[in-house]
PDB file of C-alpha atoms in Angstrom:
ATOM      1  CA  MET V   1      35.828  28.680  76.103  1.00 76.00           C
ATOM      2  CA  ASN V   2      34.856  31.719  73.688  1.00 81.00           C
ATOM      3  CA  ALA V   3      36.076  29.391  70.426  1.00 82.00           C
ATOM      4  CA  LEU V   4      33.061  26.708  71.758  1.00 77.00           C
ATOM      5  CA  HIS V   5      31.125  29.031  71.840  1.00 80.00           C
ATOM      6  CA  ASP V   6      31.345  30.161  68.760  1.00 82.00           C
ATOM      7  CA  LEU V   7      31.544  27.001  67.191  1.00 82.00           C
ATOM      8  CA  PHE V   8      28.321  25.668  67.935  1.00 79.00           C
ATOM      9  CA  LYS V   9      26.642  28.837  69.077  1.00 85.00           C
ATOM     10  CA  VAL V  10      25.669  27.505  71.620  1.00 86.00           C
ATOM     11  CA  SER V  11      24.650  28.606  75.491  1.00 89.00           C
ATOM     12  CA  TYR V  12      27.636  29.141  77.916  1.00 89.00           C
ATOM     13  CA  GLY V  13      25.813  26.649  79.966  1.00 89.00           C
ATOM     14  CA  TRP V  14      26.261  23.565  76.885  1.00 90.00           C
ATOM     15  CA  VAL V  15      29.400  24.800  76.200  1.00 88.00           C
ATOM     16  CA  ILE V  16      30.596  24.378  80.182  1.00 88.00           C
ATOM     17  CA  ILE V  17      28.992  20.998  79.761  1.00 90.00           C
ATOM     18  CA  ILE V  18      30.926  19.916  76.177  1.00 89.00           C
ATOM     19  CA  ILE V  19      34.069  21.010  77.985  1.00 87.00           C
ATOM     20  CA  THR V  20      33.381  18.737  81.209  1.00 87.00           C
ATOM     21  CA  VAL V  21      32.458  15.842  79.197  1.00 92.00           C
ATOM     22  CA  LEU V  22      35.795  16.499  77.111  1.00 89.00           C
ATOM     23  CA  ILE V  23      37.927  16.583  79.983  1.00 85.00           C
ATOM     24  CA  LYS V  24      36.220  13.037  82.147  1.00 87.00           C
ATOM     25  CA  LEU V  25      37.166  11.448  78.269  1.00 92.00           C
ATOM     26  CA  LEU V  26      40.526  12.451  78.524  1.00 87.00           C
ATOM     27  CA  PHE V  27      40.886  11.932  81.824  1.00 84.00           C
ATOM     28  CA  TRP V  28      39.324   8.308  81.373  1.00 90.00           C
ATOM     29  CA  PRO V  29      42.773   6.327  81.250  1.00 88.00           C
ATOM     30  CA  LEU V  30      44.322   8.028  84.849  1.00 81.00           C
ATOM     31  CA  THR V  31      41.269   8.042  86.395  1.00 83.00           C
ATOM     32  CA  GLN V  32      40.918   3.748  85.674  1.00 87.00           C
ATOM     33  CA  ALA V  33      44.496   3.767  86.037  1.00 82.00           C
ATOM     34  CA  SER V  34      44.341   4.950  89.480  1.00 80.00           C
ATOM     35  CA  THR V  35      40.915   3.069  91.172  1.00 83.00           C
ATOM     36  CA  ARG V  36      43.116  -0.046  89.968  1.00 85.00           C
ATOM     37  CA  SER V  37      45.757   0.838  91.880  1.00 81.00           C
ATOM     38  CA  MET V  38      43.649   2.332  94.721  1.00 83.00           C
ATOM     39  CA  LYS V  39      42.140  -0.918  95.451  1.00 87.00           C
ATOM     40  CA  ARG V  40      44.848  -2.752  95.112  1.00 86.00           C
ATOM     41  CA  MET V  41      46.679  -0.815  97.542  1.00 85.00           C
ATOM     42  CA  GLN V  42      43.225  -1.778  99.826  1.00 88.00           C
ATOM     43  CA  ALA V  43      43.374  -5.325  99.245  1.00 91.00           C
ATOM     44  CA  LEU V  44      47.076  -5.525  99.812  1.00 90.00           C
ATOM     45  CA  GLN V  45      46.542  -3.601 103.445  1.00 91.00           C
ATOM     46  CA  PRO V  46      45.875  -6.266 105.727  1.00 94.00           C
ATOM     47  CA  GLN V  47      48.733  -7.949 104.885  1.00 93.00           C
ATOM     48  CA  MET V  48      50.683  -4.567 105.550  1.00 90.00           C
ATOM     49  CA  LYS V  49      49.704  -4.413 108.125  1.00 93.00           C
ATOM     50  CA  ALA V  50      50.662  -7.888 109.378  1.00 94.00           C
ATOM     51  CA  ILE V  51      54.138  -6.677 108.418  1.00 92.00           C
ATOM     52  CA  GLN V  52      53.766  -3.371 110.607  1.00 91.00           C
ATOM     53  CA  GLU V  53      53.053  -4.965 113.331  1.00 93.00           C
ATOM     54  CA  LYS V  54      55.706  -8.130 112.812  1.00 93.00           C
ATOM     55  CA  TYR V  55      58.338  -5.090 113.111  1.00 91.00           C
ATOM     56  CA  LYS V  56      57.217  -2.175 114.870  1.00 88.00           C
ATOM     57  CA  ASP V  57      59.837  -2.572 117.145  1.00 92.00           C
ATOM     58  CA  ASP V  58      62.295  -2.333 113.935  1.00 91.00           C
ATOM     59  CA  PRO V  59      61.236   0.851 111.763  1.00 91.00           C
ATOM     60  CA  VAL V  60      64.343   0.668 109.101  1.00 92.00           C
ATOM     61  CA  LYS V  61      63.419  -2.833 109.091  1.00 93.00           C
ATOM     62  CA  MET V  62      59.657  -2.091 108.824  1.00 92.00           C
ATOM     63  CA  ASN V  63      60.080  -0.272 105.990  1.00 90.00           C
ATOM     64  CA  ARG V  64      62.261  -2.295 104.037  1.00 92.00           C
ATOM     65  CA  LYS V  65      59.683  -5.083 104.170  1.00 91.00           C
ATOM     66  CA  VAL V  66      57.236  -3.280 103.228  1.00 89.00           C
ATOM     67  CA  MET V  67      58.727  -1.775 100.247  1.00 88.00           C
ATOM     68  CA  GLU V  68      59.988  -5.728  99.199  1.00 91.00           C
ATOM     69  CA  PHE V  69      56.529  -6.811  99.627  1.00 90.00           C
ATOM     70  CA  MET V  70      55.041  -3.958  97.586  1.00 87.00           C
ATOM     71  CA  LYS V  71      57.631  -4.717  94.909  1.00 86.00           C
ATOM     72  CA  GLU V  72      56.723  -8.019  94.724  1.00 89.00           C
ATOM     73  CA  HIS V  73      53.209  -7.811  94.380  1.00 86.00           C
ATOM     74  CA  LYS V  74      53.644  -4.530  91.846  1.00 79.00           C
ATOM     75  CA  ALA V  75      52.065  -1.869  94.012  1.00 77.00           C
ATOM     76  CA  SER V  76      52.861   1.907  94.326  1.00 74.00           C
ATOM     77  CA  PRO V  77      51.664   4.607  96.927  1.00 72.00           C
ATOM     78  CA  LEU V  78      52.728   7.180  94.492  1.00 72.00           C
ATOM     79  CA  GLY V  79      51.485   6.045  91.962  1.00 66.00           C
ATOM     80  CA  VAL V  80      48.029   6.920  93.009  1.00 66.00           C
ATOM     81  CA  ALA V  81      49.661  10.626  94.027  1.00 69.00           C
ATOM     82  CA  PHE V  82      51.750  11.019  90.978  1.00 69.00           C
ATOM     83  CA  GLN V  83      48.335  10.557  88.323  1.00 69.00           C
ATOM     84  CA  CYS V  84      46.337  13.214  90.545  1.00 70.00           C
ATOM     85  CA  CYS V  85      48.732  15.598  90.412  1.00 72.00           C
ATOM     86  CA  PHE V  86      48.573  15.537  86.907  1.00 69.00           C
ATOM     87  CA  LYS V  87      45.055  15.913  85.991  1.00 69.00           C
ATOM     88  CA  CYS V  88      45.254  18.637  89.183  1.00 73.00           C
ATOM     89  CA  ARG V  89      47.753  20.427  87.086  1.00 69.00           C
ATOM     90  CA  TYR V  90      45.778  20.626  83.821  1.00 68.00           C
ATOM     91  CA  LEU V  91      42.033  21.020  85.832  1.00 67.00           C
ATOM     92  CA  LEU V  92      43.686  24.327  87.198  1.00 70.00           C
ATOM     93  CA  GLY V  93      44.759  25.349  83.437  1.00 69.00           C
ATOM     94  CA  PHE V  94      41.210  25.647  82.707  1.00 63.00           C
ATOM     95  CA  MET V  95      40.880  28.500  85.336  1.00 57.00           C
TER      96      MET V  95
END
């Protein structure tokens, strides 16, 4: 932050705004991918609920069918979590 303050000769308030904009621009592709993945999971949610209801008595078979369904539709619940953890690691580095 001090380097940006010295480079641009602006107040620390503006430096914070500059850093915020830079971080948003750097993580835009990850945010976009995460949003797409969440929307895909939301669209598939009713079908996954139907599978869970159909196989509610056999949890092993239910998990297998849900995973097959997710592979078939190229959806991953871990994709969103991974991207969130990746972003948090770098955001915490600024503190």
